[in-house]
mmCIF file of C-alpha atoms in Angstrom:
data_model
loop_
_atom_site.group_PDB
_atom_site.id
_atom_site.type_symbol
_atom_site.label_atom_id
_atom_site.label_comp_id
_atom_site.label_asym_id
_atom_site.label_seq_id
_atom_site.Cartn_x
_atom_site.Cartn_y
_atom_site.Cartn_z
ATOM 1 C CA MET T 264 42.049 28.279 -18.790
ATOM 2 C CA SER T 265 40.274 29.000 -15.997
ATOM 3 C CA ASP T 266 38.067 26.002 -14.200
ATOM 4 C CA TYR T 267 35.100 28.590 -13.557
ATOM 5 C CA TRP T 268 31.939 27.232 -14.731
ATOM 6 C CA PRO T 269 28.800 29.619 -15.623
ATOM 7 C CA PHE T 270 25.861 26.991 -15.136
ATOM 8 C CA THR T 271 25.197 26.502 -11.322
ATOM 9 C CA TRP T 272 22.075 24.515 -12.111
ATOM 10 C CA LEU T 273 24.742 21.949 -13.563
ATOM 11 C CA ARG T 274 27.721 22.148 -11.404
ATOM 12 C CA LYS T 275 28.598 18.505 -9.488
ATOM 13 C CA SER T 276 26.431 16.828 -11.940
ATOM 14 C CA ALA T 277 26.917 14.377 -14.429
ATOM 15 C CA ALA T 278 25.425 16.425 -17.225
ATOM 16 C CA HIS T 279 27.827 19.482 -15.949
ATOM 17 C CA TRP T 280 30.608 16.890 -16.741
ATOM 18 C CA PHE T 281 29.803 15.776 -19.679
ATOM 19 C CA VAL T 282 29.369 19.296 -21.161
ATOM 20 C CA ARG T 283 32.322 20.495 -19.540
ATOM 21 C CA LEU T 284 34.940 17.783 -20.910
ATOM 22 C CA ARG T 285 33.516 18.629 -24.541
ATOM 23 C CA ALA T 286 33.578 22.329 -24.171
ATOM 24 C CA GLN T 287 36.565 22.988 -23.509
ATOM 25 C CA PRO T 288 40.234 21.170 -23.323
ATOM 26 C CA VAL T 289 40.987 18.641 -21.003
ATOM 27 C CA THR T 290 43.733 19.772 -19.097
ATOM 28 C CA PRO T 291 45.319 17.419 -16.373
ATOM 29 C CA ARG T 292 43.718 19.666 -13.554
ATOM 30 C CA LEU T 293 40.255 19.369 -15.018
ATOM 31 C CA ASP T 294 41.063 15.491 -15.791
ATOM 32 C CA VAL T 295 42.315 14.804 -11.979
ATOM 33 C CA ARG T 296 39.174 16.570 -10.776
ATOM 34 C CA PHE T 297 36.909 14.712 -12.981
ATOM 35 C CA GLN T 298 38.381 11.659 -11.605
ATOM 36 C CA ARG T 299 37.542 12.918 -8.197
ATOM 37 C CA TRP T 300 34.128 13.535 -8.757
ATOM 38 C CA LEU T 301 33.863 10.009 -10.426
ATOM 39 C CA ALA T 302 35.537 8.230 -7.264
ATOM 40 C CA SER T 303 33.398 9.917 -4.875
ATOM 41 C CA ASP T 304 29.971 8.053 -5.483
ATOM 42 C CA PRO T 305 29.334 4.925 -6.870
ATOM 43 C CA ALA T 306 26.507 6.200 -8.485
ATOM 44 C CA HIS T 307 28.186 8.833 -10.317
ATOM 45 C CA GLU T 308 29.805 6.698 -13.286
ATOM 46 C CA GLU T 309 26.287 5.095 -13.969
ATOM 47 C CA ASP T 310 25.156 8.669 -14.243
ATOM 48 C CA TYR T 311 27.880 9.583 -16.531
ATOM 49 C CA GLU T 312 27.135 6.718 -18.810
ATOM 50 C CA ARG T 313 23.733 7.548 -19.182
ATOM 51 C CA GLN T 314 24.971 11.348 -20.601
ATOM 52 C CA GLU T 315 26.994 9.420 -23.381
ATOM 53 C CA LEU T 316 23.900 7.047 -24.129
ATOM 54 C CA ALA T 317 21.990 9.989 -24.491
ATOM 55 C CA TRP T 318 24.308 11.860 -26.671
ATOM 56 C CA GLU T 319 24.596 8.629 -28.668
ATOM 57 C CA LEU T 320 20.927 8.811 -29.465
ATOM 58 C CA ALA T 321 20.948 12.510 -30.541
ATOM 59 C CA GLY T 322 21.187 11.394 -34.001
ATOM 60 C CA GLU T 323 18.329 8.723 -33.886
ATOM 61 C CA LEU T 324 16.150 11.267 -32.389
ATOM 62 C CA ALA T 325 17.188 14.264 -34.867
ATOM 63 C CA SER T 326 13.742 13.617 -36.688
ATOM 64 C CA ASP T 327 11.820 14.573 -33.776
ATOM 65 C CA GLU T 328 10.472 18.085 -34.425
ATOM 66 C CA GLU T 329 10.986 19.188 -30.440
ATOM 67 C CA ILE T 330 14.613 17.555 -30.810
ATOM 68 C CA SER T 331 15.621 19.131 -34.075
ATOM 69 C CA GLY T 332 14.280 22.433 -33.045
ATOM 70 C CA LEU T 333 16.619 22.260 -30.052
ATOM 71 C CA ILE T 334 19.431 20.790 -31.775
ATOM 72 C CA ALA T 335 19.260 23.952 -34.401
ATOM 73 C CA GLU T 336 19.000 26.314 -31.387
ATOM 74 C CA ALA T 337 21.850 25.022 -30.245
ATOM 75 C CA GLN T 338 23.757 24.715 -33.345
ATOM 76 C CA ARG T 339 22.726 28.822 -33.840
ATOM 77 C CA ALA T 340 24.680 29.420 -30.271
ATOM 78 C CA ALA T 341 27.624 27.665 -31.160
ATOM 79 C CA THR T 342 27.898 29.749 -34.429
ATOM 80 C CA PRO T 343 31.119 31.592 -34.255
ATOM 81 C CA ARG T 344 30.778 35.557 -33.771
ATOM 82 C CA PRO T 345 33.564 38.259 -33.275
ATOM 83 C CA ARG T 346 33.866 38.576 -29.618
ATOM 84 C CA PRO T 347 36.381 37.953 -26.767
ATOM 85 C CA ALA T 348 37.858 34.089 -26.449
ATOM 86 C CA ALA T 349 36.208 33.753 -22.938
ATOM 87 C CA ASN T 350 32.827 34.383 -24.344
ATOM 88 C CA VAL T 351 33.120 32.260 -27.480
ATOM 89 C CA VAL T 352 33.844 29.229 -24.861
ATOM 90 C CA PHE T 353 30.699 30.103 -23.272
ATOM 91 C CA SER T 354 28.722 30.097 -26.341
ATOM 92 C CA TRP T 355 29.955 26.799 -27.247
ATOM 93 C CA SER T 356 29.328 25.223 -23.531
ATOM 94 C CA ALA T 357 25.936 26.995 -23.693
ATOM 95 C CA ALA T 358 24.952 25.241 -26.800
ATOM 96 C CA THR T 359 26.248 21.749 -25.644
ATOM 97 C CA ALA T 360 24.460 22.254 -22.431
ATOM 98 C CA VAL T 361 20.962 22.779 -24.457
ATOM 99 C CA LEU T 362 21.568 19.794 -26.724
ATOM 100 C CA VAL T 363 22.489 17.506 -23.903
ATOM 101 C CA ALA T 364 19.546 18.494 -21.502
ATOM 102 C CA ALA T 365 17.438 18.101 -24.868
ATOM 103 C CA VAL T 366 18.455 14.560 -25.542
ATOM 104 C CA CYS T 367 18.496 13.972 -21.731
ATOM 105 C CA ILE T 368 14.810 14.744 -21.515
ATOM 106 C CA ALA T 369 14.058 12.626 -24.243
ATOM 107 C CA VAL T 370 15.748 9.798 -22.803
ATOM 108 C CA TRP T 371 14.069 10.138 -19.491
ATOM 109 C CA GLN T 372 10.395 10.358 -20.920
ATOM 110 C CA TRP T 373 10.959 7.547 -22.918
ATOM 111 C CA PRO T 374 12.729 4.773 -20.791
ATOM 112 C CA SER T 375 12.948 1.370 -22.794
ATOM 113 C CA SER T 376 12.807 -0.925 -19.717
ATOM 114 C CA ALA T 377 9.571 -1.569 -17.756
ATOM 115 C CA GLU T 378 8.900 -1.376 -14.113
ATOM 116 C CA VAL T 379 6.725 -3.497 -11.923
ATOM 117 C CA TYR T 380 4.450 -2.104 -9.144
ATOM 118 C CA MET T 381 2.371 -4.135 -6.901
ATOM 119 C CA THR T 382 0.266 -4.278 -3.478
ATOM 120 C CA ALA T 383 -0.126 -6.839 -1.045
ATOM 121 C CA VAL T 384 -3.851 -7.851 0.158
ATOM 122 C CA GLY T 385 -5.180 -4.759 2.001
ATOM 123 C CA GLU T 386 -2.763 -2.207 0.897
ATOM 124 C CA GLN T 387 -2.928 0.516 -1.613
ATOM 125 C CA ARG T 388 -0.530 2.510 -3.211
ATOM 126 C CA THR T 389 -0.322 5.814 -5.099
ATOM 127 C CA VAL T 390 2.706 6.118 -7.823
ATOM 128 C CA VAL T 391 3.936 9.155 -9.641
ATOM 129 C CA LEU T 392 4.677 7.942 -13.193
ATOM 130 C CA PRO T 393 7.475 9.387 -15.059
ATOM 131 C CA ASP T 394 5.171 12.014 -17.184
ATOM 132 C CA HIS T 395 3.445 13.068 -13.746
ATOM 133 C CA SER T 396 0.744 10.665 -14.191
ATOM 134 C CA ARG T 397 -0.729 9.393 -11.028
ATOM 135 C CA MET T 398 -1.639 6.007 -10.143
ATOM 136 C CA THR T 399 -3.595 4.423 -7.237
ATOM 137 C CA LEU T 400 -3.235 0.902 -6.876
ATOM 138 C CA ASN T 401 -6.230 -0.867 -4.727
ATOM 139 C CA THR T 402 -5.444 -4.327 -2.788
ATOM 140 C CA ALA T 403 -3.857 -7.280 -3.745
ATOM 141 C CA THR T 404 -3.169 -5.337 -7.561
ATOM 142 C CA ARG T 405 0.353 -6.195 -9.548
ATOM 143 C CA VAL T 406 0.907 -3.713 -12.912
ATOM 144 C CA HIS T 407 3.473 -3.387 -15.676
ATOM 145 C CA VAL T 408 4.669 0.083 -16.507
ATOM 146 C CA THR T 409 6.493 0.710 -20.047
ATOM 147 C CA PHE T 410 7.100 4.080 -21.212
ATOM 148 C CA GLU T 411 8.198 4.279 -24.761
ATOM 149 C CA ARG T 412 8.510 7.054 -27.615
ATOM 150 C CA ASP T 413 4.960 6.738 -29.010
ATOM 151 C CA VAL T 414 3.084 4.763 -25.999
ATOM 152 C CA ARG T 415 2.585 4.924 -22.208
ATOM 153 C CA ALA T 416 1.265 1.339 -21.513
ATOM 154 C CA ILE T 417 0.235 -0.195 -18.158
ATOM 155 C CA GLU T 418 -0.335 -3.843 -18.148
ATOM 156 C CA LEU T 419 -2.656 -4.680 -15.294
ATOM 157 C CA GLU T 420 -2.291 -8.330 -14.244
ATOM 158 C CA GLN T 421 -4.470 -8.530 -11.246
ATOM 159 C CA GLY T 422 -6.548 -6.023 -9.301
ATOM 160 C CA GLU T 423 -7.842 -2.714 -9.418
ATOM 161 C CA ALA T 424 -5.942 0.819 -10.003
ATOM 162 C CA THR T 425 -7.014 4.433 -10.959
ATOM 163 C CA PHE T 426 -4.925 6.761 -13.373
ATOM 164 C CA SER T 427 -5.396 10.463 -13.495
ATOM 165 C CA VAL T 428 -3.660 11.034 -16.784
ATOM 166 C CA THR T 429 -1.518 13.927 -18.122
ATOM 167 C CA HIS T 430 -2.456 14.622 -21.651
ATOM 168 C CA ASP T 431 0.258 13.932 -24.180
ATOM 169 C CA ALA T 432 -1.293 13.622 -27.891
ATOM 170 C CA SER T 433 1.844 12.369 -29.123
ATOM 171 C CA ARG T 434 1.883 9.455 -26.728
ATOM 172 C CA PRO T 435 -1.510 7.387 -25.837
ATOM 173 C CA PHE T 436 -1.848 6.330 -22.384
ATOM 174 C CA GLU T 437 -2.923 2.739 -22.411
ATOM 175 C CA VAL T 438 -4.352 0.344 -19.907
ATOM 176 C CA ARG T 439 -4.155 -3.426 -21.062
ATOM 177 C CA ALA T 440 -6.170 -6.027 -18.965
ATOM 178 C CA ALA T 441 -7.308 -9.503 -20.193
ATOM 179 C CA LYS T 442 -6.404 -9.135 -23.688
ATOM 180 C CA GLY T 443 -8.526 -5.587 -24.092
ATOM 181 C CA THR T 444 -7.347 -1.868 -24.060
ATOM 182 C CA ALA T 445 -8.459 1.261 -22.058
ATOM 183 C CA ARG T 446 -7.269 4.309 -24.131
ATOM 184 C CA ALA T 447 -7.550 7.602 -22.175
ATOM 185 C CA LEU T 448 -8.363 10.440 -23.894
ATOM 186 C CA GLY T 449 -7.464 12.887 -21.102
ATOM 187 C CA THR T 450 -8.942 11.559 -18.071
ATOM 188 C CA GLU T 451 -9.335 10.142 -14.838
ATOM 189 C CA PHE T 452 -10.435 6.361 -14.587
ATOM 190 C CA ASN T 453 -10.547 2.903 -12.721
ATOM 191 C CA VAL T 454 -9.749 -0.315 -13.977
ATOM 192 C CA LEU T 455 -10.985 -3.229 -12.166
ATOM 193 C CA SER T 456 -9.896 -7.006 -13.105
ATOM 194 C CA LEU T 457 -11.277 -9.547 -11.235
ATOM 195 C CA GLY T 458 -11.226 -12.987 -12.793
ATOM 196 C CA SER T 459 -11.592 -13.058 -16.240
ATOM 197 C CA ASP T 460 -14.145 -9.818 -15.882
ATOM 198 C CA VAL T 461 -12.862 -6.091 -16.268
ATOM 199 C CA THR T 462 -14.795 -3.055 -15.882
ATOM 200 C CA VAL T 463 -13.711 0.452 -17.209
ATOM 201 C CA SER T 464 -14.896 3.331 -15.026
ATOM 202 C CA VAL T 465 -14.521 6.827 -16.353
ATOM 203 C CA LEU T 466 -14.625 9.808 -13.365
ATOM 204 C CA THR T 467 -13.754 12.675 -15.487
ATOM 205 C CA GLY T 468 -13.026 12.913 -19.369
ATOM 206 C CA LYS T 469 -13.410 10.245 -21.689
ATOM 207 C CA VAL T 470 -12.167 6.772 -22.152
ATOM 208 C CA GLU T 471 -11.897 4.809 -25.088
ATOM 209 C CA VAL T 472 -12.386 0.868 -24.687
ATOM 210 C CA ILE T 473 -11.151 -1.920 -26.953
ATOM 211 C CA ALA T 474 -12.176 -5.337 -25.919
ATOM 212 C CA PRO T 475 -10.297 -8.336 -26.789
ATOM 213 C CA ASP T 476 -10.437 -9.600 -30.788
ATOM 214 C CA SER T 477 -12.275 -12.673 -29.731
ATOM 215 C CA ILE T 478 -15.387 -10.976 -28.913
ATOM 216 C CA ARG T 479 -18.081 -8.916 -30.875
ATOM 217 C CA GLY T 480 -20.872 -6.769 -28.881
ATOM 218 C CA GLU T 481 -23.948 -5.589 -30.097
ATOM 219 C CA HIS T 482 -22.355 -2.267 -31.159
ATOM 220 C CA GLY T 483 -18.918 -3.660 -32.098
ATOM 221 C CA ARG T 484 -15.978 -4.382 -29.475
ATOM 222 C CA SER T 485 -15.337 -0.853 -28.853
ATOM 223 C CA ALA T 486 -16.783 2.140 -26.955
ATOM 224 C CA VAL T 487 -16.020 5.923 -26.181
ATOM 225 C CA LEU T 488 -17.095 5.953 -22.047
ATOM 226 C CA GLY T 489 -17.594 9.455 -21.031
ATOM 227 C CA GLN T 490 -18.093 11.129 -17.229
ATOM 228 C CA GLY T 491 -19.833 8.679 -15.024
ATOM 229 C CA GLU T 492 -19.907 5.883 -17.617
ATOM 230 C CA GLU T 493 -18.699 2.317 -17.247
ATOM 231 C CA ILE T 494 -18.529 -0.818 -19.166
ATOM 232 C CA THR T 495 -17.453 -4.767 -18.476
ATOM 233 C CA TYR T 496 -15.875 -7.112 -20.576
ATOM 234 C CA ASN T 497 -14.045 -10.545 -20.730
ATOM 235 C CA ASP T 498 -12.843 -12.962 -23.612
ATOM 236 C CA SER T 499 -16.109 -13.849 -24.888
ATOM 237 C CA ALA T 500 -18.657 -10.660 -24.123
ATOM 238 C CA ILE T 501 -18.881 -6.993 -23.856
ATOM 239 C CA SER T 502 -21.517 -5.163 -21.709
ATOM 240 C CA ARG T 503 -23.966 -2.054 -22.699
ATOM 241 C CA VAL T 504 -22.453 1.083 -21.526
ATOM 242 C CA GLN T 505 -23.508 1.550 -17.979
ATOM 243 C CA ARG T 506 -23.580 3.905 -15.215
ATOM 244 C CA ALA T 507 -20.152 3.965 -13.401
ATOM 245 C CA ASP T 508 -20.115 3.109 -9.400
ATOM 246 C CA ALA T 509 -18.468 6.148 -8.332
ATOM 247 C CA ALA T 510 -18.973 6.035 -4.950
ATOM 248 C CA ARG T 511 -17.219 2.425 -4.415
ATOM 249 C CA ILE T 512 -14.354 3.748 -6.064
ATOM 250 C CA ASN T 513 -13.959 6.896 -4.359
ATOM 251 C CA ALA T 514 -14.582 4.967 -0.986
ATOM 252 C CA TRP T 515 -11.704 2.358 -1.695
ATOM 253 C CA ARG T 516 -9.501 5.508 -2.254
ATOM 254 C CA SER T 517 -10.289 6.499 1.121
ATOM 255 C CA GLY T 518 -9.835 3.717 3.142
ATOM 256 C CA ARG T 519 -13.224 2.300 2.809
ATOM 257 C CA VAL T 520 -15.538 -0.467 0.978
ATOM 258 C CA ALA T 521 -19.075 1.239 0.146
ATOM 259 C CA PHE T 522 -22.071 -0.782 -1.073
ATOM 260 C CA GLN T 523 -25.318 0.196 -2.712
ATOM 261 C CA ASP T 524 -28.130 -1.856 -2.732
ATOM 262 C CA VAL T 525 -26.131 -4.983 -3.510
ATOM 263 C CA ALA T 526 -26.646 -8.620 -3.131
ATOM 264 C CA LEU T 527 -25.036 -9.891 0.291
ATOM 265 C CA PRO T 528 -22.652 -12.543 -1.505
ATOM 266 C CA GLU T 529 -21.240 -9.410 -3.932
ATOM 267 C CA ALA T 530 -20.904 -7.275 -0.697
ATOM 268 C CA LEU T 531 -18.925 -9.916 1.104
ATOM 269 C CA ARG T 532 -16.814 -10.791 -2.105
ATOM 270 C CA GLU T 533 -15.955 -6.863 -2.252
ATOM 271 C CA PHE T 534 -15.175 -6.903 1.638
ATOM 272 C CA ASN T 535 -12.986 -9.761 1.777
ATOM 273 C CA ARG T 536 -10.857 -8.477 -0.944
ATOM 274 C CA TYR T 537 -8.731 -6.688 1.815
ATOM 275 C CA GLY T 538 -7.983 -9.059 3.531
ATOM 276 C CA GLY T 539 -8.758 -10.504 7.301
ATOM 277 C CA THR T 540 -10.871 -13.516 8.310
ATOM 278 C CA PRO T 541 -12.896 -14.176 5.058
ATOM 279 C CA ILE T 542 -16.923 -13.700 5.900
ATOM 280 C CA VAL T 543 -18.814 -16.434 4.219
ATOM 281 C CA LEU T 544 -22.514 -17.567 3.898
ATOM 282 C CA GLY T 545 -23.444 -20.227 6.046
ATOM 283 C CA ASP T 546 -26.691 -20.197 4.961
ATOM 284 C CA PRO T 547 -27.926 -20.137 1.556
ATOM 285 C CA SER T 548 -31.104 -18.323 1.691
ATOM 286 C CA LEU T 549 -29.243 -15.005 2.622
ATOM 287 C CA ALA T 550 -27.989 -14.652 -1.044
ATOM 288 C CA SER T 551 -31.072 -12.806 -1.422
ATOM 289 C CA VAL T 552 -30.538 -10.236 1.484
ATOM 290 C CA ARG T 553 -29.537 -6.880 -0.609
ATOM 291 C CA VAL T 554 -27.214 -4.442 1.802
ATOM 292 C CA SER T 555 -26.109 -0.735 1.407
ATOM 293 C CA GLY T 556 -23.788 0.954 4.023
ATOM 294 C CA VAL T 557 -19.566 2.290 4.286
ATOM 295 C CA PHE T 558 -17.330 0.788 6.142
ATOM 296 C CA ARG T 559 -13.558 0.926 7.057
ATOM 297 C CA ILE T 560 -11.435 -1.789 5.292
ATOM 298 C CA GLY T 561 -10.743 -4.436 7.612
ATOM 299 C CA GLU T 562 -13.443 -3.345 10.102
ATOM 300 C CA SER T 563 -15.569 -6.542 10.114
ATOM 301 C CA ASP T 564 -16.920 -6.411 13.656
ATOM 302 C CA ALA T 565 -18.937 -3.219 12.256
ATOM 303 C CA LEU T 566 -20.122 -5.041 8.664
ATOM 304 C CA LEU T 567 -21.264 -7.635 11.286
ATOM 305 C CA SER T 568 -22.991 -5.521 14.000
ATOM 306 C CA ALA T 569 -24.713 -3.467 10.919
ATOM 307 C CA LEU T 570 -26.057 -6.911 9.462
ATOM 308 C CA ASN T 571 -27.172 -8.029 12.648
ATOM 309 C CA VAL T 572 -28.964 -4.965 13.520
ATOM 310 C CA ALA T 573 -30.630 -4.464 10.222
ATOM 311 C CA PHE T 574 -31.426 -8.403 9.263
ATOM 312 C CA GLN T 575 -31.108 -10.295 12.529
ATOM 313 C CA ILE T 576 -27.951 -12.189 11.119
ATOM 314 C CA GLU T 577 -25.428 -14.227 13.455
ATOM 315 C CA ALA T 578 -22.003 -14.386 12.955
ATOM 316 C CA GLU T 579 -20.192 -17.895 13.661
ATOM 317 C CA ARG T 580 -16.529 -17.386 14.475
ATOM 318 C CA HIS T 581 -14.277 -20.252 12.994
ATOM 319 C CA GLU T 582 -10.989 -20.967 12.745
ATOM 320 C CA ASP T 583 -10.740 -20.061 9.321
ATOM 321 C CA ALA T 584 -13.472 -18.148 8.406
ATOM 322 C CA ILE T 585 -16.992 -16.101 9.673
ATOM 323 C CA ALA T 586 -20.187 -17.906 8.690
ATOM 324 C CA LEU T 587 -23.566 -16.068 8.615
ATOM 325 C CA ARG T 588 -26.684 -17.578 9.728
ATOM 326 C CA GLY T 589 -30.066 -16.422 9.581
ATOM 327 C CA PRO T 590 -32.565 -15.527 12.328
ATOM 328 C CA GLN T 591 -33.031 -18.327 14.496
ATOM 329 C CA VAL T 592 -36.948 -19.474 14.340
ATOM 330 C CA GLN T 593 -38.168 -20.031 18.052
#
């Protein structure tokens, strides 16, 4: 039998060899070529084992409507018809390729292992997830990503991340933080987990927020948020639905820190999240000062200069911190 193989998109891949070895008798010549392919790259053996695993899972996935449809299509293609022998082999090869591709797609879409992503202080990172959703991590963030057949689960251990979610009604997209859950309903949203407080902000679309079992808010422990809305919860309370601080979220995604009429301690807490020498209040009377502005992440001199011009606040530089002092009275 000829070694000709019509599926150029499978050639030299694990899927190619898996289908080929099941679509025709294994001749000594074919076996030599297969063994040569295995030996050419250490990753080939692992890739081939994945194809075998996918095939074994075919029976388990047969109840899935989409997969069962592809299996039926493959079986129809494999039905013998009066035609030249070469065409019969091609038909069986095509049927097997369709089935293997379908099962492999299912396995790749429903991985059983979790991935961990993290950023260091001052670092930001964008990750494209297996379903083509995008996840952008802010400074000092750590998440676990687990995609299963019936759910796409993100565990936000700490920090902040924005999610742009690809719609898939059969597999909800959930971000879990501090025993609560934010379930995307086709959307882009931000989750901030600092200390015991978690804030979910919706940029587009809708998100259902389910607070921990331990609390009961005025309107229950769940809420559906629309575009421009946010809610904050912890293990003892859940806030009312509020207007989202979209300016702050869009700022950090572009490498900036933004404040809009916030108390100085809150502004410093946000600025210090990105590292560098921490800026602290050296004068308690400054706690009532409210500030607005946009600054590039890490540019502490620009912030200090703005505070000096606007409020005559002086900065005292120490080895481990920069202390702010109010204007000196002469």
